[in-house]
Amino acid sequence: MDGIVIARHSWIVTCDGAKMLVLRNDGDAQALNLTVQHTETRPTTPTRELGTDQPGRFGMGTVRSATEETDWQEQAEAEFLAHVAQHLDTMVQAGTVGRMVLAAPPRALGILRKHLTPATRDVIVAEVAKDLTNLPVPDIQQLLAA
């Protein structure tokens, strides 16, 4: 990626609303060698099994209206991303991470930013607004080295 220098022992975290992949660069900035340190996946449950069967209704006088139905998948993704942020905070507090590159789709990055502590934000040296989560590690390595 343009302008991103991933030094030796930098951590790369790629995630979306259902999967997190934590990598460490055991190579150097010119020749990345990413190794998997941690993976985590949220089970994907069909929406019909996550929520209630009918949206709520309310009435004012003679007018009746239905409330907007909750997007249960979106809520589950936001909860998983909050869990990812907590995991990253734990890594930073333990002193494991000195530099971090965060890669996630733009919407997921926005949710993550809301949940990260200032200490974790300080170790993030770059953000990549792309979904790299489902790519094989060699492809992630090639994309980040470009």
PDB file of C-alpha atoms in Angstrom:
ATOM      1  CA  MET A   1       0.000   0.000   0.000  1.00  0.00           C
ATOM      2  CA  ASP A   2       1.228   3.479  -0.765  1.00  0.00           C
ATOM      3  CA  GLY A   3       3.193   5.100   2.035  1.00  0.00           C
ATOM      4  CA  ILE A   4       2.722   2.357   4.626  1.00  0.00           C
ATOM      5  CA  VAL A   5       5.940   1.095   6.185  1.00  0.00           C
ATOM      6  CA  ILE A   6       5.443  -2.136   8.096  1.00  0.00           C
ATOM      7  CA  ALA A   7       8.548  -2.518  10.234  1.00  0.00           C
ATOM      8  CA  ARG A   8       9.788  -5.761  11.769  1.00  0.00           C
ATOM      9  CA  HIS A   9       7.546  -7.008  14.606  1.00  0.00           C
ATOM     10  CA  SER A  10       4.684  -4.719  13.558  1.00  0.00           C
ATOM     11  CA  TRP A  11       1.247  -6.245  13.969  1.00  0.00           C
ATOM     12  CA  ILE A  12      -1.359  -6.313  11.220  1.00  0.00           C
ATOM     13  CA  VAL A  13      -4.984  -6.770  12.257  1.00  0.00           C
ATOM     14  CA  THR A  14      -7.552  -7.393   9.567  1.00  0.00           C
ATOM     15  CA  CYS A  15     -11.197  -7.864  10.458  1.00  0.00           C
ATOM     16  CA  ASP A  16     -14.761  -7.498   9.335  1.00  0.00           C
ATOM     17  CA  GLY A  17     -18.017  -8.075  11.173  1.00  0.00           C
ATOM     18  CA  ALA A  18     -17.487 -11.839  11.371  1.00  0.00           C
ATOM     19  CA  LYS A  19     -13.758 -12.628  11.349  1.00  0.00           C
ATOM     20  CA  MET A  20     -10.522 -11.302  12.850  1.00  0.00           C
ATOM     21  CA  LEU A  21      -7.026 -12.211  11.709  1.00  0.00           C
ATOM     22  CA  VAL A  22      -3.994 -11.013  13.704  1.00  0.00           C
ATOM     23  CA  LEU A  23      -0.637 -11.199  11.919  1.00  0.00           C
ATOM     24  CA  ARG A  24       2.917 -10.201  12.861  1.00  0.00           C
ATOM     25  CA  ASN A  25       5.645  -9.157  10.444  1.00  0.00           C
ATOM     26  CA  ASP A  26       8.648 -11.370  11.181  1.00  0.00           C
ATOM     27  CA  GLY A  27      10.443  -9.991   8.130  1.00  0.00           C
ATOM     28  CA  ASP A  28      11.457  -6.390   7.576  1.00  0.00           C
ATOM     29  CA  ALA A  29       9.875  -3.385   5.867  1.00  0.00           C
ATOM     30  CA  GLN A  30      11.191  -4.399   2.421  1.00  0.00           C
ATOM     31  CA  ALA A  31      10.472  -8.145   2.646  1.00  0.00           C
ATOM     32  CA  LEU A  32       7.341  -8.809   4.668  1.00  0.00           C
ATOM     33  CA  ASN A  33       6.969 -12.204   6.316  1.00  0.00           C
ATOM     34  CA  LEU A  34       3.538 -12.250   7.923  1.00  0.00           C
ATOM     35  CA  THR A  35       2.789 -15.004  10.416  1.00  0.00           C
ATOM     36  CA  VAL A  36      -0.635 -15.727  11.886  1.00  0.00           C
ATOM     37  CA  GLN A  37      -0.779 -15.040  15.629  1.00  0.00           C
ATOM     38  CA  HIS A  38      -4.513 -15.268  16.309  1.00  0.00           C
ATOM     39  CA  THR A  39      -7.767 -15.864  14.449  1.00  0.00           C
ATOM     40  CA  GLU A  40     -11.316 -15.562  15.642  1.00  0.00           C
ATOM     41  CA  THR A  41     -14.626 -16.084  13.874  1.00  0.00           C
ATOM     42  CA  ARG A  42     -18.156 -15.171  14.864  1.00  0.00           C
ATOM     43  CA  PRO A  43     -20.636 -17.867  13.921  1.00  0.00           C
ATOM     44  CA  THR A  44     -22.971 -16.554  11.249  1.00  0.00           C
ATOM     45  CA  THR A  45     -26.521 -17.198  12.318  1.00  0.00           C
ATOM     46  CA  PRO A  46     -29.401 -16.540   9.909  1.00  0.00           C
ATOM     47  CA  THR A  47     -31.309 -13.354  10.694  1.00  0.00           C
ATOM     48  CA  ARG A  48     -34.531 -15.332  11.192  1.00  0.00           C
ATOM     49  CA  GLU A  49     -32.900 -17.016  14.202  1.00  0.00           C
ATOM     50  CA  LEU A  50     -31.507 -13.822  15.725  1.00  0.00           C
ATOM     51  CA  GLY A  51     -34.582 -11.680  16.229  1.00  0.00           C
ATOM     52  CA  THR A  52     -38.256 -11.745  16.958  1.00  0.00           C
ATOM     53  CA  ASP A  53     -40.856 -12.647  14.384  1.00  0.00           C
ATOM     54  CA  GLN A  54     -42.749  -9.336  14.020  1.00  0.00           C
ATOM     55  CA  PRO A  55     -41.667  -5.696  14.215  1.00  0.00           C
ATOM     56  CA  GLY A  56     -43.352  -3.663  16.927  1.00  0.00           C
ATOM     57  CA  ARG A  57     -46.391  -1.475  16.250  1.00  0.00           C
ATOM     58  CA  PHE A  58     -47.697   1.703  17.790  1.00  0.00           C
ATOM     59  CA  GLY A  59     -50.792   3.807  17.328  1.00  0.00           C
ATOM     60  CA  MET A  60     -51.678   7.463  17.784  1.00  0.00           C
ATOM     61  CA  GLY A  61     -55.402   8.018  17.685  1.00  0.00           C
ATOM     62  CA  THR A  62     -56.727   6.340  14.552  1.00  0.00           C
ATOM     63  CA  VAL A  63     -53.337   5.969  12.864  1.00  0.00           C
ATOM     64  CA  ARG A  64     -51.367   2.735  13.326  1.00  0.00           C
ATOM     65  CA  SER A  65     -47.823   2.257  12.220  1.00  0.00           C
ATOM     66  CA  ALA A  66     -45.082  -0.363  12.423  1.00  0.00           C
ATOM     67  CA  THR A  67     -41.648   0.413  13.801  1.00  0.00           C
ATOM     68  CA  GLU A  68     -38.586  -0.262  11.725  1.00  0.00           C
ATOM     69  CA  GLU A  69     -37.317  -3.799  12.166  1.00  0.00           C
ATOM     70  CA  THR A  70     -33.927  -4.189  13.830  1.00  0.00           C
ATOM     71  CA  ASP A  71     -31.136  -5.430  11.564  1.00  0.00           C
ATOM     72  CA  TRP A  72     -29.898  -8.278  13.752  1.00  0.00           C
ATOM     73  CA  GLN A  73     -26.932  -9.132  11.511  1.00  0.00           C
ATOM     74  CA  GLU A  74     -25.700  -5.550  11.671  1.00  0.00           C
ATOM     75  CA  GLN A  75     -26.067  -5.558  15.448  1.00  0.00           C
ATOM     76  CA  ALA A  76     -24.161  -8.867  15.736  1.00  0.00           C
ATOM     77  CA  GLU A  77     -21.371  -7.455  13.540  1.00  0.00           C
ATOM     78  CA  ALA A  78     -21.114  -4.327  15.710  1.00  0.00           C
ATOM     79  CA  GLU A  79     -20.895  -6.491  18.850  1.00  0.00           C
ATOM     80  CA  PHE A  80     -18.141  -8.597  17.276  1.00  0.00           C
ATOM     81  CA  LEU A  81     -16.190  -5.473  16.283  1.00  0.00           C
ATOM     82  CA  ALA A  82     -16.508  -4.157  19.857  1.00  0.00           C
ATOM     83  CA  HIS A  83     -15.055  -7.501  20.989  1.00  0.00           C
ATOM     84  CA  VAL A  84     -12.192  -7.085  18.477  1.00  0.00           C
ATOM     85  CA  ALA A  85     -11.461  -3.610  19.882  1.00  0.00           C
ATOM     86  CA  GLN A  86     -11.393  -5.044  23.402  1.00  0.00           C
ATOM     87  CA  HIS A  87      -8.984  -7.791  22.254  1.00  0.00           C
ATOM     88  CA  LEU A  88      -6.674  -5.180  20.681  1.00  0.00           C
ATOM     89  CA  ASP A  89      -6.797  -3.067  23.851  1.00  0.00           C
ATOM     90  CA  THR A  90      -5.795  -6.129  25.888  1.00  0.00           C
ATOM     91  CA  MET A  91      -2.838  -6.784  23.559  1.00  0.00           C
ATOM     92  CA  VAL A  92      -1.656  -3.175  23.869  1.00  0.00           C
ATOM     93  CA  GLN A  93      -2.052  -3.128  27.667  1.00  0.00           C
ATOM     94  CA  ALA A  94      -0.032  -6.346  27.917  1.00  0.00           C
ATOM     95  CA  GLY A  95       2.812  -4.658  26.020  1.00  0.00           C
ATOM     96  CA  THR A  96       2.660  -7.189  23.190  1.00  0.00           C
ATOM     97  CA  VAL A  97       2.081  -4.603  20.461  1.00  0.00           C
ATOM     98  CA  GLY A  98       4.253  -1.585  19.719  1.00  0.00           C
ATOM     99  CA  ARG A  99       3.059  -0.792  16.177  1.00  0.00           C
ATOM    100  CA  MET A 100      -0.162  -1.854  14.508  1.00  0.00           C
ATOM    101  CA  VAL A 101      -1.687  -1.618  11.044  1.00  0.00           C
ATOM    102  CA  LEU A 102      -5.467  -1.948  11.028  1.00  0.00           C
ATOM    103  CA  ALA A 103      -7.224  -3.211   7.869  1.00  0.00           C
ATOM    104  CA  ALA A 104     -11.010  -3.395   7.671  1.00  0.00           C
ATOM    105  CA  PRO A 105     -13.881  -2.279   5.453  1.00  0.00           C
ATOM    106  CA  PRO A 106     -14.686   1.437   5.938  1.00  0.00           C
ATOM    107  CA  ARG A 107     -17.873   0.798   7.952  1.00  0.00           C
ATOM    108  CA  ALA A 108     -16.065  -1.641  10.249  1.00  0.00           C
ATOM    109  CA  LEU A 109     -13.210   0.861  10.745  1.00  0.00           C
ATOM    110  CA  GLY A 110     -15.738   3.445  11.903  1.00  0.00           C
ATOM    111  CA  ILE A 111     -17.238   1.062  14.458  1.00  0.00           C
ATOM    112  CA  LEU A 112     -13.778  -0.014  15.672  1.00  0.00           C
ATOM    113  CA  ARG A 113     -12.609   3.581  16.151  1.00  0.00           C
ATOM    114  CA  LYS A 114     -15.520   4.233  18.523  1.00  0.00           C
ATOM    115  CA  HIS A 115     -14.459   1.340  20.763  1.00  0.00           C
ATOM    116  CA  LEU A 116     -10.646   1.706  20.801  1.00  0.00           C
ATOM    117  CA  THR A 117      -8.944   3.251  23.819  1.00  0.00           C
ATOM    118  CA  PRO A 118      -6.550   6.190  23.322  1.00  0.00           C
ATOM    119  CA  ALA A 119      -3.579   3.913  24.143  1.00  0.00           C
ATOM    120  CA  THR A 120      -4.544   1.546  21.331  1.00  0.00           C
ATOM    121  CA  ARG A 121      -5.135   4.407  18.895  1.00  0.00           C
ATOM    122  CA  ASP A 122      -1.604   5.620  19.657  1.00  0.00           C
ATOM    123  CA  VAL A 123       0.025   2.372  18.442  1.00  0.00           C
ATOM    124  CA  ILE A 124      -1.938   2.321  15.157  1.00  0.00           C
ATOM    125  CA  VAL A 125       0.475   3.600  12.516  1.00  0.00           C
ATOM    126  CA  ALA A 126      -1.803   3.067   9.504  1.00  0.00           C
ATOM    127  CA  GLU A 127      -5.355   2.160   8.571  1.00  0.00           C
ATOM    128  CA  VAL A 128      -6.277   0.355   5.365  1.00  0.00           C
ATOM    129  CA  ALA A 129      -9.922   0.773   4.377  1.00  0.00           C
ATOM    130  CA  LYS A 130     -10.167  -2.574   2.558  1.00  0.00           C
ATOM    131  CA  ASP A 131     -11.554  -5.969   3.447  1.00  0.00           C
ATOM    132  CA  LEU A 132      -8.510  -8.249   3.477  1.00  0.00           C
ATOM    133  CA  THR A 133      -9.961 -10.706   5.991  1.00  0.00           C
ATOM    134  CA  ASN A 134     -10.873 -13.505   3.602  1.00  0.00           C
ATOM    135  CA  LEU A 135      -7.670 -13.357   1.569  1.00  0.00           C
ATOM    136  CA  PRO A 136      -4.876 -15.893   2.066  1.00  0.00           C
ATOM    137  CA  VAL A 137      -1.887 -14.576   4.038  1.00  0.00           C
ATOM    138  CA  PRO A 138       0.443 -14.460   0.965  1.00  0.00           C
ATOM    139  CA  ASP A 139      -2.084 -12.226  -0.839  1.00  0.00           C
ATOM    140  CA  ILE A 140      -2.373  -9.911   2.187  1.00  0.00           C
ATOM    141  CA  GLN A 141       1.419  -9.783   2.323  1.00  0.00           C
ATOM    142  CA  GLN A 142       1.632  -8.895  -1.377  1.00  0.00           C
ATOM    143  CA  LEU A 143      -1.045  -6.183  -1.125  1.00  0.00           C
ATOM    144  CA  LEU A 144       0.549  -4.539   1.912  1.00  0.00           C
ATOM    145  CA  ALA A 145       4.046  -4.671   0.401  1.00  0.00           C
ATOM    146  CA  ALA A 146       2.939  -2.918  -2.803  1.00  0.00           C
TER     147      ALA A 146
END
